[in-house]
Amino acid sequence: MGWFSRRPRAAQGTPTKLDREATPEDLASLVQFATSRQGVEFYLEPETTATDTTVVAIAYDGEWIRRRTGTPRAAGTIARKHAIPLYEAAKVGYPERMRAWNRAHPERRAR
């Protein structure tokens, strides 16, 4: 039955992703956000077992969106094309202005 098998699940076949892959609409949303606001910075979040690689785009006032990018390379391409700083969220964290914006807009957290 395999209940006590010593083989890890990953070796038995392709692991299942719990979330969807990045779409062209995700990338377009990042570009639209970045081009319609001032002072946007990208914060790269690594792929996990539950989600694809994501980017949090944060404007100068703290407004933000999170979208899947598929790969870090795709995020880097968008950042270079639009001259947007790209940081690794795991290394630098998120700016205080994002937390302040969240406190000022509690209705956004209900989504």
Tab-separated table of C-alpha atoms in Angstrom:
chain	number	residue	atom	x	y	z
A	1	MET	CA	0.000	0.000	0.000
A	2	GLY	CA	2.923	2.333	0.455
A	3	TRP	CA	2.044	3.654	3.879
A	4	PHE	CA	5.444	2.808	5.219
A	5	SER	CA	7.429	3.253	2.034
A	6	ARG	CA	10.889	4.720	2.426
A	7	ARG	CA	10.716	6.483	-0.903
A	8	PRO	CA	9.845	10.170	-0.601
A	9	ARG	CA	6.695	11.318	-2.389
A	10	ALA	CA	8.669	13.536	-4.775
A	11	ALA	CA	10.442	10.467	-6.117
A	12	GLN	CA	7.106	8.785	-6.955
A	13	GLY	CA	6.081	11.372	-9.532
A	14	THR	CA	5.625	15.027	-10.217
A	15	PRO	CA	4.765	16.979	-7.070
A	16	THR	CA	1.446	18.772	-7.153
A	17	LYS	CA	1.376	22.561	-7.036
A	18	LEU	CA	-1.250	23.937	-4.722
A	19	ASP	CA	-1.562	27.206	-6.583
A	20	ARG	CA	-1.817	28.345	-10.180
A	21	GLU	CA	1.064	29.420	-12.413
A	22	ALA	CA	1.773	33.020	-13.380
A	23	THR	CA	-0.250	34.343	-16.315
A	24	PRO	CA	0.324	37.188	-18.787
A	25	GLU	CA	-2.399	39.091	-16.899
A	26	ASP	CA	-0.312	38.890	-13.705
A	27	LEU	CA	2.674	40.435	-15.464
A	28	ALA	CA	0.478	43.067	-17.114
A	29	SER	CA	-0.944	44.009	-13.698
A	30	LEU	CA	2.561	44.607	-12.361
A	31	VAL	CA	3.479	46.763	-15.351
A	32	GLN	CA	0.219	48.740	-15.098
A	33	PHE	CA	0.738	49.343	-11.374
A	34	ALA	CA	4.359	50.375	-11.886
A	35	THR	CA	3.619	52.771	-14.729
A	36	SER	CA	0.599	54.393	-13.088
A	37	ARG	CA	2.245	55.195	-9.733
A	38	GLN	CA	5.341	57.003	-8.547
A	39	GLY	CA	8.303	55.557	-6.704
A	40	VAL	CA	7.450	51.890	-7.246
A	41	GLU	CA	9.819	49.237	-5.952
A	42	PHE	CA	9.595	45.471	-6.503
A	43	TYR	CA	10.133	42.969	-3.699
A	44	LEU	CA	10.785	39.439	-4.964
A	45	GLU	CA	9.306	36.553	-2.973
A	46	PRO	CA	10.708	33.086	-3.721
A	47	GLU	CA	8.670	30.159	-4.956
A	48	THR	CA	7.258	27.944	-2.224
A	49	THR	CA	5.424	24.634	-2.286
A	50	ALA	CA	2.155	26.590	-2.219
A	51	THR	CA	2.809	29.498	-4.624
A	52	ASP	CA	4.827	30.413	-7.647
A	53	THR	CA	7.477	33.159	-7.491
A	54	THR	CA	5.745	36.449	-6.670
A	55	VAL	CA	6.575	40.136	-6.661
A	56	VAL	CA	5.132	42.729	-4.315
A	57	ALA	CA	5.067	46.104	-6.065
A	58	ILE	CA	5.044	48.944	-3.528
A	59	ALA	CA	4.438	52.579	-4.477
A	60	TYR	CA	5.936	55.598	-2.682
A	61	ASP	CA	2.775	56.014	-0.553
A	62	GLY	CA	2.747	52.347	0.534
A	63	GLU	CA	0.002	51.117	-1.773
A	64	TRP	CA	0.920	47.668	-3.001
A	65	ILE	CA	-0.064	44.642	-5.061
A	66	ARG	CA	1.266	41.083	-5.164
A	67	ARG	CA	1.343	39.110	-8.392
A	68	ARG	CA	2.925	35.897	-9.605
A	69	THR	CA	5.815	36.201	-12.056
A	70	GLY	CA	6.694	32.565	-12.673
A	71	THR	CA	10.441	33.047	-12.330
A	72	PRO	CA	12.811	35.565	-10.778
A	73	ARG	CA	14.114	36.206	-14.296
A	74	ALA	CA	10.669	37.419	-15.450
A	75	ALA	CA	10.532	39.808	-12.494
A	76	GLY	CA	14.023	41.078	-13.322
A	77	THR	CA	13.088	41.646	-16.943
A	78	ILE	CA	10.104	43.816	-16.012
A	79	ALA	CA	12.158	45.704	-13.412
A	80	ARG	CA	14.969	46.462	-15.874
A	81	LYS	CA	12.612	47.450	-18.679
A	82	HIS	CA	10.832	49.994	-16.459
A	83	ALA	CA	13.865	51.011	-14.335
A	84	ILE	CA	12.287	49.709	-11.107
A	85	PRO	CA	14.474	48.689	-8.154
A	86	LEU	CA	14.159	44.973	-7.380
A	87	TYR	CA	14.906	43.669	-3.879
A	88	GLU	CA	14.767	40.206	-2.343
A	89	ALA	CA	12.078	40.410	0.324
A	90	ALA	CA	13.672	37.610	2.349
A	91	LYS	CA	16.894	39.614	2.678
A	92	VAL	CA	15.704	43.210	3.093
A	93	GLY	CA	12.129	42.855	4.369
A	94	TYR	CA	9.266	45.168	3.441
A	95	PRO	CA	9.294	48.939	3.913
A	96	GLU	CA	7.426	50.547	6.810
A	97	ARG	CA	5.303	52.557	4.367
A	98	MET	CA	3.612	49.312	3.291
A	99	ARG	CA	2.624	48.485	6.874
A	100	ALA	CA	1.408	52.062	7.414
A	101	TRP	CA	-0.721	51.826	4.264
A	102	ASN	CA	-2.201	48.523	5.502
A	103	ARG	CA	-3.151	50.132	8.825
A	104	ALA	CA	-4.772	53.080	7.010
A	105	HIS	CA	-6.743	50.787	4.653
A	106	PRO	CA	-8.140	47.890	6.737
A	107	GLU	CA	-10.798	47.152	4.096
A	108	ARG	CA	-8.034	45.925	1.796
A	109	ARG	CA	-7.077	43.147	4.211
A	110	ALA	CA	-10.536	41.547	3.982
A	111	ARG	CA	-9.908	40.495	0.360
